[in-house]
PDB file of C-alpha atoms in Angstrom:
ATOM      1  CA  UNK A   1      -5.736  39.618  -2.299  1.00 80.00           C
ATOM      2  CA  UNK A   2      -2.421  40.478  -4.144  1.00 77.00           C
ATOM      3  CA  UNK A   3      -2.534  43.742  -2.446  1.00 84.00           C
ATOM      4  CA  UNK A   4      -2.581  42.549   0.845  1.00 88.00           C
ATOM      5  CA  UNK A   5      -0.358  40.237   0.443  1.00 85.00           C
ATOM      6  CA  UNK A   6       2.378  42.660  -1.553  1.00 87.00           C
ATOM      7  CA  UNK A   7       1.480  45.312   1.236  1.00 86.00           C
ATOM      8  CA  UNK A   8       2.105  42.455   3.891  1.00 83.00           C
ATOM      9  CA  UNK A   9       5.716  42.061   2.608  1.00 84.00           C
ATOM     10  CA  UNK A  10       6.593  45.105   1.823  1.00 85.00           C
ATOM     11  CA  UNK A  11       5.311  46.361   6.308  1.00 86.00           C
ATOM     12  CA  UNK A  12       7.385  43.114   7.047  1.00 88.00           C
ATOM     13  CA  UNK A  13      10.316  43.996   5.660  1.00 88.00           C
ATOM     14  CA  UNK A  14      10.009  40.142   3.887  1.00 88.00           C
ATOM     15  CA  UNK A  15       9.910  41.894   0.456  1.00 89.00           C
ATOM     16  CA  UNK A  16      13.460  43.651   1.355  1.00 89.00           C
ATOM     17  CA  UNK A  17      14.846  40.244   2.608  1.00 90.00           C
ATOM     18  CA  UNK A  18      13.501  38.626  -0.167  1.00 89.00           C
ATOM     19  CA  UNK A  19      14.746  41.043  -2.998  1.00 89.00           C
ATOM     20  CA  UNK A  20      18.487  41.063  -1.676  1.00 89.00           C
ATOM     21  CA  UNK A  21      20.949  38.642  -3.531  1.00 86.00           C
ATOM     22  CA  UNK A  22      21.038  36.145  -0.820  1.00 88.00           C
ATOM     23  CA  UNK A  23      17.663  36.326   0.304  1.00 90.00           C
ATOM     24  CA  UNK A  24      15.609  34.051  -2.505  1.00 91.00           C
ATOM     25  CA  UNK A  25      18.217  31.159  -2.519  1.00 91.00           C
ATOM     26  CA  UNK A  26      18.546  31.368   1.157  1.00 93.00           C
ATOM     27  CA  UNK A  27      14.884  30.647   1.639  1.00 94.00           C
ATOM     28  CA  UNK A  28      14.809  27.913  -1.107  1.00 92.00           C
ATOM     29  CA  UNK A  29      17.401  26.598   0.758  1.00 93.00           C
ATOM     30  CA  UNK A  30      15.381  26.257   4.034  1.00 94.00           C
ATOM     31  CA  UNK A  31      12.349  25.277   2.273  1.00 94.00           C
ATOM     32  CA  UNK A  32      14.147  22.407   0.477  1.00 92.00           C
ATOM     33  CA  UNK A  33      15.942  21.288   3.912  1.00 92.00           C
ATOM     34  CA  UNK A  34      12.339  21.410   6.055  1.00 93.00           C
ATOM     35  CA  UNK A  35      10.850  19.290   3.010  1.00 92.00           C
ATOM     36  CA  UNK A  36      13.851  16.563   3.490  1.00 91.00           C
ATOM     37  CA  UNK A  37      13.108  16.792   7.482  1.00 91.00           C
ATOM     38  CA  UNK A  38       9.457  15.839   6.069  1.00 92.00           C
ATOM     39  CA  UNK A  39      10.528  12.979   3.726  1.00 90.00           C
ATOM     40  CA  UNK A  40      12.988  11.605   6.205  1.00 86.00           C
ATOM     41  CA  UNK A  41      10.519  11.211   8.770  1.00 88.00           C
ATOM     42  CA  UNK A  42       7.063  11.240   7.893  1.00 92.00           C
ATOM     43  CA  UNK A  43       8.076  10.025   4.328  1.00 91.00           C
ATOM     44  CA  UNK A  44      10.108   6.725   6.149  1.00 88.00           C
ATOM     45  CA  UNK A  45       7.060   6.132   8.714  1.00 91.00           C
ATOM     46  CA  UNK A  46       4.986   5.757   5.078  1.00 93.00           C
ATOM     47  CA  UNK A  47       7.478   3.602   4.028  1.00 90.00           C
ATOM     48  CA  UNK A  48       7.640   1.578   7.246  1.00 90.00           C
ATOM     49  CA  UNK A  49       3.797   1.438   6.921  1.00 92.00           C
ATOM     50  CA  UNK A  50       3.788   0.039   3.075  1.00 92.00           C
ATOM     51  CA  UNK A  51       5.614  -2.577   4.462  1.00 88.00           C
ATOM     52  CA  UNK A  52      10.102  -1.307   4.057  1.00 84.00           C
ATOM     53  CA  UNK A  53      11.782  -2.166   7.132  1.00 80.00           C
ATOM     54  CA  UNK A  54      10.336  -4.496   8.665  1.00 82.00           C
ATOM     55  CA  UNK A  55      11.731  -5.264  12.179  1.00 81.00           C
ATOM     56  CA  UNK A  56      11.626  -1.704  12.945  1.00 82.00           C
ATOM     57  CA  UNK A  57       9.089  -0.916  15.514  1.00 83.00           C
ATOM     58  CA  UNK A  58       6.328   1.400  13.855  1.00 87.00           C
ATOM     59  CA  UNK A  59       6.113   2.932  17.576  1.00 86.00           C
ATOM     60  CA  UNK A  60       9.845   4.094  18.002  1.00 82.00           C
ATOM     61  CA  UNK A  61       9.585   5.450  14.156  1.00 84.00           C
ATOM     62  CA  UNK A  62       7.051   7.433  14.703  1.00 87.00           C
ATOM     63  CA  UNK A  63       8.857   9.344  17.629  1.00 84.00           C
ATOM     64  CA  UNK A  64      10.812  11.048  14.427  1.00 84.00           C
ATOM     65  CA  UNK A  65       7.463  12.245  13.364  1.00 88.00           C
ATOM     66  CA  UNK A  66       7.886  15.570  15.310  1.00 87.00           C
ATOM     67  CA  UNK A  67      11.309  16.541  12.923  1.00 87.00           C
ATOM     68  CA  UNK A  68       9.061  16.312  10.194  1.00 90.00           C
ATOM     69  CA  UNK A  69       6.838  18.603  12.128  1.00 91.00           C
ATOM     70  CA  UNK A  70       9.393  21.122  12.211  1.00 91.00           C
ATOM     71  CA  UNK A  71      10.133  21.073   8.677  1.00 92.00           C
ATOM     72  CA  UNK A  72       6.835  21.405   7.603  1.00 93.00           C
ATOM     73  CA  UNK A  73       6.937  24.457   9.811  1.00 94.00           C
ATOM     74  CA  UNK A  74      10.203  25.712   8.133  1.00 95.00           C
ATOM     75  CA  UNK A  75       7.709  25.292   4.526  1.00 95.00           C
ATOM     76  CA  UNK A  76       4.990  27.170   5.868  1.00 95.00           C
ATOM     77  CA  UNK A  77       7.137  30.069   6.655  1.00 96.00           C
ATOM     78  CA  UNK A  78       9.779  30.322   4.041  1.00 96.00           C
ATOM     79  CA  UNK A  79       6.626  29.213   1.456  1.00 94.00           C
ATOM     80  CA  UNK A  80       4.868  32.278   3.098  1.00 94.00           C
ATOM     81  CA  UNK A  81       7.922  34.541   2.265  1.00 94.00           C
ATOM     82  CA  UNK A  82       7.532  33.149  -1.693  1.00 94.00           C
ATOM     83  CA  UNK A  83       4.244  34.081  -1.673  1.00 93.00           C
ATOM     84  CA  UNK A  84       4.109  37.343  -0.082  1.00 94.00           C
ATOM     85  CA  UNK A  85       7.095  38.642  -2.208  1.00 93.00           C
ATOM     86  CA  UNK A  86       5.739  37.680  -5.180  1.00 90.00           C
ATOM     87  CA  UNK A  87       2.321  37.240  -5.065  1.00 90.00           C
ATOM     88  CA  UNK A  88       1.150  37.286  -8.707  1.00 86.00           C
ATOM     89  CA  UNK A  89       3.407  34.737  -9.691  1.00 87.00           C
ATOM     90  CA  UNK A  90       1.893  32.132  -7.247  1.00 89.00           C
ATOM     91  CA  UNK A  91      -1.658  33.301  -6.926  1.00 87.00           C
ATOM     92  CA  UNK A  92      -3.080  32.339 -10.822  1.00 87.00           C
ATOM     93  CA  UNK A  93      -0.458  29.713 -10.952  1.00 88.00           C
ATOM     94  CA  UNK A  94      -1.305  26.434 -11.984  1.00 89.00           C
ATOM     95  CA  UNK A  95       1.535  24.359 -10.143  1.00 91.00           C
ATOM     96  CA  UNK A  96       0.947  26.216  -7.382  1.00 92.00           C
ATOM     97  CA  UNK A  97      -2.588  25.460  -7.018  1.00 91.00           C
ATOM     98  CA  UNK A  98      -2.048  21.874  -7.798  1.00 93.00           C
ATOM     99  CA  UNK A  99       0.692  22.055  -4.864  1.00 94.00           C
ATOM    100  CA  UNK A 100      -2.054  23.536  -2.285  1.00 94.00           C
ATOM    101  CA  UNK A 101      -4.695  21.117  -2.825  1.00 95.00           C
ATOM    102  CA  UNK A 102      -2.195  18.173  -2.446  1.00 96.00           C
ATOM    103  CA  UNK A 103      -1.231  19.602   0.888  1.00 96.00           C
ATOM    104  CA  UNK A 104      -4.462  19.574   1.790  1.00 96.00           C
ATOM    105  CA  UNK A 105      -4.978  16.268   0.784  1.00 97.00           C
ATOM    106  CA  UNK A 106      -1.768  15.113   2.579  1.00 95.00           C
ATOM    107  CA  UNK A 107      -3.439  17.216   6.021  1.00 95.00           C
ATOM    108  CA  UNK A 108      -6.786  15.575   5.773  1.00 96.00           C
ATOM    109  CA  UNK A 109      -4.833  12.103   5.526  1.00 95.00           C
ATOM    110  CA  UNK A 110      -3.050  12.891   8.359  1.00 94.00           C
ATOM    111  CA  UNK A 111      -5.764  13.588  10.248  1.00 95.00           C
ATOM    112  CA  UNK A 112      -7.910  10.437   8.974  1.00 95.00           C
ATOM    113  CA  UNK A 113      -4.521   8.518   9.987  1.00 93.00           C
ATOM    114  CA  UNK A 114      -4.374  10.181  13.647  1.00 93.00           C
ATOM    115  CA  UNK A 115      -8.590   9.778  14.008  1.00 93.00           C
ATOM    116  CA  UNK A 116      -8.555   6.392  13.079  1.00 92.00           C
ATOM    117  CA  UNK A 117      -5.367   4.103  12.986  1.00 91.00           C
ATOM    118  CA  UNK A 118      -2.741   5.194  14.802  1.00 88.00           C
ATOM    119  CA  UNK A 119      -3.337   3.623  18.332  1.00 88.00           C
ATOM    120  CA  UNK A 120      -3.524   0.192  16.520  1.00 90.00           C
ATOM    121  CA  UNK A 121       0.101   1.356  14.382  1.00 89.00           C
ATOM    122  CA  UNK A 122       1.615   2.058  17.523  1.00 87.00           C
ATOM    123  CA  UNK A 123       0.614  -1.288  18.995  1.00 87.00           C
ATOM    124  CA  UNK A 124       1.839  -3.266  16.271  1.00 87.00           C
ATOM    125  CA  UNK A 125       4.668  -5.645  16.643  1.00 86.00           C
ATOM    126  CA  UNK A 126       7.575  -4.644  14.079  1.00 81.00           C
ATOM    127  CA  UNK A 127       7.283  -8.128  13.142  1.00 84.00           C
ATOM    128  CA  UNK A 128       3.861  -7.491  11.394  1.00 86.00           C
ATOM    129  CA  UNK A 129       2.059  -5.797   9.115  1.00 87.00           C
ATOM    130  CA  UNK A 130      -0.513  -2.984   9.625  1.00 87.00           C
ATOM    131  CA  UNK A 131      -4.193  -2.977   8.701  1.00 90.00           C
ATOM    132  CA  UNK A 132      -4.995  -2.184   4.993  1.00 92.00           C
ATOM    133  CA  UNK A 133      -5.995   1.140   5.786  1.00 93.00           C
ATOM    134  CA  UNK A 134      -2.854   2.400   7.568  1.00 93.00           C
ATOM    135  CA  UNK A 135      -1.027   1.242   4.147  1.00 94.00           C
ATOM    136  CA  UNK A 136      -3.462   3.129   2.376  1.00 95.00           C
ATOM    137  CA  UNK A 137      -3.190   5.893   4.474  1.00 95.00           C
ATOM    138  CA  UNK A 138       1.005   5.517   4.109  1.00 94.00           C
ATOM    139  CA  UNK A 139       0.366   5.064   0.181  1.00 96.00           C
ATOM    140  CA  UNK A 140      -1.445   8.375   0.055  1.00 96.00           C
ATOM    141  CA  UNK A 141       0.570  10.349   2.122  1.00 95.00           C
ATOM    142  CA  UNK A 142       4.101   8.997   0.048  1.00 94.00           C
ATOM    143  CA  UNK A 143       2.065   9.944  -3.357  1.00 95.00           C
ATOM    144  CA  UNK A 144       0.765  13.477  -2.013  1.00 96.00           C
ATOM    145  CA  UNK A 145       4.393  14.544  -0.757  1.00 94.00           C
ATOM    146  CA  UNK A 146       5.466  13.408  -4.365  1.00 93.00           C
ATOM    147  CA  UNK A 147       3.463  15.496  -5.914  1.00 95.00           C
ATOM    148  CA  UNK A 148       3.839  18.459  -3.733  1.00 95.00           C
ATOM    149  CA  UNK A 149       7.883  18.073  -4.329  1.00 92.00           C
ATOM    150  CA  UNK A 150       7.124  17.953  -8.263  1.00 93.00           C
ATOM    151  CA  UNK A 151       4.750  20.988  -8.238  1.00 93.00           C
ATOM    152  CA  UNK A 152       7.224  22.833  -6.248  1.00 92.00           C
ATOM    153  CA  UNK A 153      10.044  22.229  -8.822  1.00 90.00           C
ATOM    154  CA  UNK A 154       7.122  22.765 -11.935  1.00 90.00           C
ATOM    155  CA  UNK A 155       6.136  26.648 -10.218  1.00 89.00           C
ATOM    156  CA  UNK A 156       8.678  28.300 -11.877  1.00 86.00           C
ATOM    157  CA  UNK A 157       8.086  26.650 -15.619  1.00 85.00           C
ATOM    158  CA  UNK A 158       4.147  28.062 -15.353  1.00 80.00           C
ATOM    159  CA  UNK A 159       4.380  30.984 -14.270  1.00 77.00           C
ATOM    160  CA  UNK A 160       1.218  33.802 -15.301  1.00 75.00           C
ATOM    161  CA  UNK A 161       0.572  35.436 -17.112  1.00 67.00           C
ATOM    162  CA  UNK A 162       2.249  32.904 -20.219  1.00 62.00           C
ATOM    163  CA  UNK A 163       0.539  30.119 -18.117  1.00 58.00           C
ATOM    164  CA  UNK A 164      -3.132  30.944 -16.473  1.00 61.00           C
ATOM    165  CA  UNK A 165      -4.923  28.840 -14.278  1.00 61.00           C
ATOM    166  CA  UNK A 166      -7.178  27.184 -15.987  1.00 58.00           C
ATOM    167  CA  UNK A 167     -10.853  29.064 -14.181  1.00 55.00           C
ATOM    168  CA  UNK A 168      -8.806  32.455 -14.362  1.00 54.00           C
TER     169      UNK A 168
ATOM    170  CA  UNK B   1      16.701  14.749  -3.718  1.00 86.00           C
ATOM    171  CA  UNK B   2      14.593  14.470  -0.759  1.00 85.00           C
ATOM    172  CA  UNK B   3      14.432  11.151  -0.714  1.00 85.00           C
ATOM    173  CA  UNK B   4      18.165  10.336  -0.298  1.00 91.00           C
ATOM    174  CA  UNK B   5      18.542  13.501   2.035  1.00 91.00           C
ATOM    175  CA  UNK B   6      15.114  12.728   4.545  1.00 88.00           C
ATOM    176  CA  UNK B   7      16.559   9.317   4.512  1.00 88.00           C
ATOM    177  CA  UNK B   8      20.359  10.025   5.174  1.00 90.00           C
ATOM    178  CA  UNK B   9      19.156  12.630   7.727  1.00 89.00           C
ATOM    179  CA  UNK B  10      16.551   9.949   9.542  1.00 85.00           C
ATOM    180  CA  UNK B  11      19.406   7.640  10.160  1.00 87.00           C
ATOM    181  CA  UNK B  12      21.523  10.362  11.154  1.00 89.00           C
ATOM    182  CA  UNK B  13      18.853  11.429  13.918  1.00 85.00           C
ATOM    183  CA  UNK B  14      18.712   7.722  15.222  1.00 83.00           C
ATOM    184  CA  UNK B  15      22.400   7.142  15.024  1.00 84.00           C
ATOM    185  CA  UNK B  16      22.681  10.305  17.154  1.00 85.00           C
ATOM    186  CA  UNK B  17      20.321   8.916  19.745  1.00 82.00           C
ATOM    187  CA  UNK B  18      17.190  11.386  19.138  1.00 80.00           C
ATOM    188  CA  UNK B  19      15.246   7.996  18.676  1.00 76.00           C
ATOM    189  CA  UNK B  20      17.858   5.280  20.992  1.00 77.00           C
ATOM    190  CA  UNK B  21      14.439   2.631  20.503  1.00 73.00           C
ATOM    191  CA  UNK B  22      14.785   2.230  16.830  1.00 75.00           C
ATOM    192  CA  UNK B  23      16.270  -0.632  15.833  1.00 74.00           C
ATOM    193  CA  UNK B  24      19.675   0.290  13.107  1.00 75.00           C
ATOM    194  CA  UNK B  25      19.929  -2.833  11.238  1.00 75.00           C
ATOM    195  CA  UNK B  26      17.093  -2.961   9.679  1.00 77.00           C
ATOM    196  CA  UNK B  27      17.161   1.064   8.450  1.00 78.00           C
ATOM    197  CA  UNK B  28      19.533  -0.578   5.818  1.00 80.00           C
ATOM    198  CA  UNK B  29      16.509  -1.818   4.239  1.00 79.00           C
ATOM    199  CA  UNK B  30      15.407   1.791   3.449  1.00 83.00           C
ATOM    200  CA  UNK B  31      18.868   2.386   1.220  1.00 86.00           C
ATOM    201  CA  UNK B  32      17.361   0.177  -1.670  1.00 84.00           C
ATOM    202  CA  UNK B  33      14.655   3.239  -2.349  1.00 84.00           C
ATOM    203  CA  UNK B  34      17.660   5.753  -1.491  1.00 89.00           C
ATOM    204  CA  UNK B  35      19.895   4.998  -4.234  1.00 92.00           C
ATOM    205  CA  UNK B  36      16.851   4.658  -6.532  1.00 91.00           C
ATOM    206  CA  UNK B  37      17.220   7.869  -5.796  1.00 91.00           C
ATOM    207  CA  UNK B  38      20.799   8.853  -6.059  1.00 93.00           C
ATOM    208  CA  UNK B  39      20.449   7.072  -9.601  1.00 95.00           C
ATOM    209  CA  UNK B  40      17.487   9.911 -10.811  1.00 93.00           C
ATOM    210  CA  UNK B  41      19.970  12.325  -9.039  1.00 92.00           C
ATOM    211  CA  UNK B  42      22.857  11.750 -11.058  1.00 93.00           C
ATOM    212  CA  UNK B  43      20.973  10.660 -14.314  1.00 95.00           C
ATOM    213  CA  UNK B  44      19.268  14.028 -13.757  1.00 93.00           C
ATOM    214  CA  UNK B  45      22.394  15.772 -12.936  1.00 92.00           C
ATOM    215  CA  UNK B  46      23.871  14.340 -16.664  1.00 93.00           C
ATOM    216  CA  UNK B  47      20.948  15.953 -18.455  1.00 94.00           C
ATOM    217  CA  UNK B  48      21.201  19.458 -16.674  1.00 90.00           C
ATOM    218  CA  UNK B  49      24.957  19.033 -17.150  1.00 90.00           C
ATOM    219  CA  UNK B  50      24.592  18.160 -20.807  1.00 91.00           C
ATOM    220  CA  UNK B  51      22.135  20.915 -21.696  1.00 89.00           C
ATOM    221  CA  UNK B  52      24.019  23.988 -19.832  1.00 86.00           C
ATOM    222  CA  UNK B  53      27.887  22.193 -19.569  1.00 87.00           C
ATOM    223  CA  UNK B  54      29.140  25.884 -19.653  1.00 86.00           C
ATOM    224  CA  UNK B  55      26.697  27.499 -16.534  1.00 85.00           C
ATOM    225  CA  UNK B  56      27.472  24.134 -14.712  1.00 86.00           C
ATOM    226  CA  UNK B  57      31.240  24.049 -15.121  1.00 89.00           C
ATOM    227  CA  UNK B  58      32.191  27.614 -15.072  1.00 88.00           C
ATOM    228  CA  UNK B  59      30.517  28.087 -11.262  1.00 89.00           C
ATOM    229  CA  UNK B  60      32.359  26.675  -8.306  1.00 91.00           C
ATOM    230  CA  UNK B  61      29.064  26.051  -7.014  1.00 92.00           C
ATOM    231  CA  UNK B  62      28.775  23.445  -9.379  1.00 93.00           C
ATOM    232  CA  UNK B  63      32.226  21.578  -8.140  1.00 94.00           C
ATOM    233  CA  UNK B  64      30.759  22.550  -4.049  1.00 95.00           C
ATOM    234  CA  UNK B  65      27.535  20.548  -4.863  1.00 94.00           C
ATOM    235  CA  UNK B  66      29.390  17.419  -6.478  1.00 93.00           C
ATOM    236  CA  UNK B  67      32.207  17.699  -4.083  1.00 95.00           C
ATOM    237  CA  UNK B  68      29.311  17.699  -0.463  1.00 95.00           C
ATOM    238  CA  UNK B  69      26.784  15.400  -2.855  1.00 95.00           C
ATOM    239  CA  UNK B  70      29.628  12.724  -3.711  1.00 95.00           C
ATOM    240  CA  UNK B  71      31.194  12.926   0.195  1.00 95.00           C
ATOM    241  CA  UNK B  72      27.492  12.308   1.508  1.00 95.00           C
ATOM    242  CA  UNK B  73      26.652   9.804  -1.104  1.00 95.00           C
ATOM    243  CA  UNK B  74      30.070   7.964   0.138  1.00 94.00           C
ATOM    244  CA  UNK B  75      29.356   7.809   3.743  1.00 93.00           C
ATOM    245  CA  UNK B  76      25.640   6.772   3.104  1.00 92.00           C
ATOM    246  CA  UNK B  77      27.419   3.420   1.311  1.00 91.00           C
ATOM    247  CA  UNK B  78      29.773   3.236   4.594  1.00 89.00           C
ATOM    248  CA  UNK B  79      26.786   3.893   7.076  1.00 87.00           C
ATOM    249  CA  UNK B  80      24.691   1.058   5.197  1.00 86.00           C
ATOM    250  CA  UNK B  81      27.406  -1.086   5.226  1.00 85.00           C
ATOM    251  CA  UNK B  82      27.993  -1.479   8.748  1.00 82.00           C
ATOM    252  CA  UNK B  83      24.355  -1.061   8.817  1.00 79.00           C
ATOM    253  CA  UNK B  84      24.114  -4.501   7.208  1.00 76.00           C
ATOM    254  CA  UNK B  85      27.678  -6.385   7.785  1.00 72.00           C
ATOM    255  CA  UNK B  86      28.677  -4.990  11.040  1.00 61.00           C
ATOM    256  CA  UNK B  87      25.356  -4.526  13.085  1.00 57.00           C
ATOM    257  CA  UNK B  88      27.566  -4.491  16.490  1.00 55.00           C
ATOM    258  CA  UNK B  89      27.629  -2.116  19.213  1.00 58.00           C
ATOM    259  CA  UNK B  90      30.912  -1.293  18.332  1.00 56.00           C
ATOM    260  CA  UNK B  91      30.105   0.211  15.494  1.00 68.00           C
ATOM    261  CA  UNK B  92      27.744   2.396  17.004  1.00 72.00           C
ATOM    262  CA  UNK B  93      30.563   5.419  17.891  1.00 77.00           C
ATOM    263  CA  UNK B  94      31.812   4.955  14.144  1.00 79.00           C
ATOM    264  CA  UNK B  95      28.339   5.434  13.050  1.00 80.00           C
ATOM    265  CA  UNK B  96      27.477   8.690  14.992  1.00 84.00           C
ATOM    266  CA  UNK B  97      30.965  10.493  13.900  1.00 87.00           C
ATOM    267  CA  UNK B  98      29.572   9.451   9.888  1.00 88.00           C
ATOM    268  CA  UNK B  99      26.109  10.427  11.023  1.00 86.00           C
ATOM    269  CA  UNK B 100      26.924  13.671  12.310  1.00 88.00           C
ATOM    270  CA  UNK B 101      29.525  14.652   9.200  1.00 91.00           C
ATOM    271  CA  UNK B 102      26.535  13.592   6.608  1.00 92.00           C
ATOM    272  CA  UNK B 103      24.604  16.221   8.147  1.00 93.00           C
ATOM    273  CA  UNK B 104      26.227  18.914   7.210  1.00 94.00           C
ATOM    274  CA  UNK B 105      27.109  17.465   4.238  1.00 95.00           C
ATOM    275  CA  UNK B 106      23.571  17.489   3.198  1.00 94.00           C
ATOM    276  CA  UNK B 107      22.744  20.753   3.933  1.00 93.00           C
ATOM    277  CA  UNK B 108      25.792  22.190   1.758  1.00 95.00           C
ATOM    278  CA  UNK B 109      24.540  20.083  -1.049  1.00 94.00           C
ATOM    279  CA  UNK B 110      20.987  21.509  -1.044  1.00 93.00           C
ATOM    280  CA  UNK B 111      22.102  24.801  -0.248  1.00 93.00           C
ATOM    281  CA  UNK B 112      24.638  24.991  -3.068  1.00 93.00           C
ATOM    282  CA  UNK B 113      22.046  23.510  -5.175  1.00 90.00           C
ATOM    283  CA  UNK B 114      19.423  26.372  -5.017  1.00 88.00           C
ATOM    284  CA  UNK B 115      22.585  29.241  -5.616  1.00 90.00           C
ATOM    285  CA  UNK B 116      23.929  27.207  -8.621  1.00 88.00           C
ATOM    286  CA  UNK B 117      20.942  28.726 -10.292  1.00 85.00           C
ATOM    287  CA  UNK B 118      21.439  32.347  -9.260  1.00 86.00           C
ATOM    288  CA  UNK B 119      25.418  32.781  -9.318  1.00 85.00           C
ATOM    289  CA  UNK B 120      26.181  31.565 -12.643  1.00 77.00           C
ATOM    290  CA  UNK B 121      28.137  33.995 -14.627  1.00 74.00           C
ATOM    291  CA  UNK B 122      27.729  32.302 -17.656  1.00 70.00           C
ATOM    292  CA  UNK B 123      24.843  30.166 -19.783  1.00 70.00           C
ATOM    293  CA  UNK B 124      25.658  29.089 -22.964  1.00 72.00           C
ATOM    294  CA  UNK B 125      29.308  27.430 -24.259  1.00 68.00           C
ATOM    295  CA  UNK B 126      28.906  29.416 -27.003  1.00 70.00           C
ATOM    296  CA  UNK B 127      30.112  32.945 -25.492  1.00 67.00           C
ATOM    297  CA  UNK B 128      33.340  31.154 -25.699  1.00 66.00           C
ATOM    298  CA  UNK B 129      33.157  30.988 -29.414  1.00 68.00           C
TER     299      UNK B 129
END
């Protein structure tokens, strides 16, 4: 796996971009900006959800939804850069791991939110409250992204081989 | 960090008209959680500052950051306040010049903020010794 993805990189010409004074901070750069576009949209239609704002229609939020899109996209590829470059180092890494499983958990709440509350969300009046589930669903999300910023930040601090996964 | 940006940068979007339906005064309600956040910021910015004063304060990095992070921070407190006192069409034209000067703003303070760590030239006060 390391060798694919080092071999990746290297074919790319990500590992040369990556390697060049500018390139690492450039891409942490991006990465940090697409995760604000994520807190500042998604993260404020949580909010909205768990009740902040209220008066603002959850509808007319949610049309900010598709920024966050984008920066999620801007993660996935600068993340992909990270990874590819230095493969090792984010593989058998223990904040890393934590990081990927919490995005997962934020997808599969996104997609129990889309499945099975957002029509109703959409419908209701910025006067009131949403169902217990869409707050749960808001709570979640809000505590996933958390946890996904603080694993981010925690990567460097544990990285292998000084810190090993703990089935490695 | 993200906090205070994704919420300066969701007002900016609405106050540039990317979302016209969205209703401004009551996105003033969402400051309360951003200067939460600007307080871990800057209480976090003292610790960093007071473990490494020589890396900080020898980079002009350092004095880009605090320069675009204290310029934001002071048209966030403008935009909320005629969020909240001034909630008048008016205001609206003021509010999109702000919005659109945070924006940048922002993005110089996180990208100064990931090259602080890898264009110091120095790390510890006591070289100077």
């Amino acid at each position: 796996m390391v060798e694919i993805l080092s071999n990746f990189a290297q074919l790319s010409g990500i590992y040369g971009i990556m390697n060049s004074p500018w390139g690492w901070p450039t891409a942490e750069s991006i990465h940090f900006l697409g995760l604000s576009l994520l807190i500042g949209t998604v993260g404020v239609f949580d909010l909205r959800m768990i009740g902040i704002g209220n008066g603002i229609a959850y509808a007319d939020l949610h049309r900010l939804v598709p920024i966050g899109v984008t920066g999620f996209f801007l993660n996935v590829i600068t993340g992909t850069m990270f990874l590819v470059t230095a493969p090792d180092q984010y593989l058998f890494n223990p904040a890393f791991q934590t990081k990927l499983l919490f995005i997962l958990i934020a997808g599969i709440n996104m997609l129990w939110f889309y499945a099975s509350c957002l029509a109703q969300v959409r419908h209701t009046d910025a006067t009131m409250s949403v169902s217990h589930r869409a707050k749960i669903i808001g709570i979640i999300s809000l505590l996933s992204w958390s946890i996904i910023i603080v694993c981010g930040r925690l990567i460097t601090y544990f990285r292998p081989p000084y810190h090993w996964c703990f089935w490695c | 960090m993200a906090f205070v940006v994704g919420i300066n940068l969701a007002v900016a979007f609405r106050m540039l008209g990317m979302v016209p339906g969205v209703a401004t005064g009551p996105l003033s309600r969402f400051y309360t959680l951003h200067w939460y956040g600007a307080l871990v910021i800057f209480l976090s910015g003292i610790a960093l500052l007071i473990a490494y004063p020589a890396k900080a304060l020898t980079n002009p990095v350092f004095y880009l950051k605090f320069s675009a992070l204290s310029l934001g921070l002071v048209l966030a407190y403008r935009v909320q306040r005629i969020l909240v006192i001034q909630a008048v069409p008016e205001s609206e034209r003021r509010l999109k010049w702000i919005a659109a000067a945070s924006i940048p703003l922002w993005i110089i303070t996180i990208t100064s903020g990931r090259f602080l760590a890898y264009t110091h030239s120095v790390l510890l006060a006591s070289r100077f010794y």
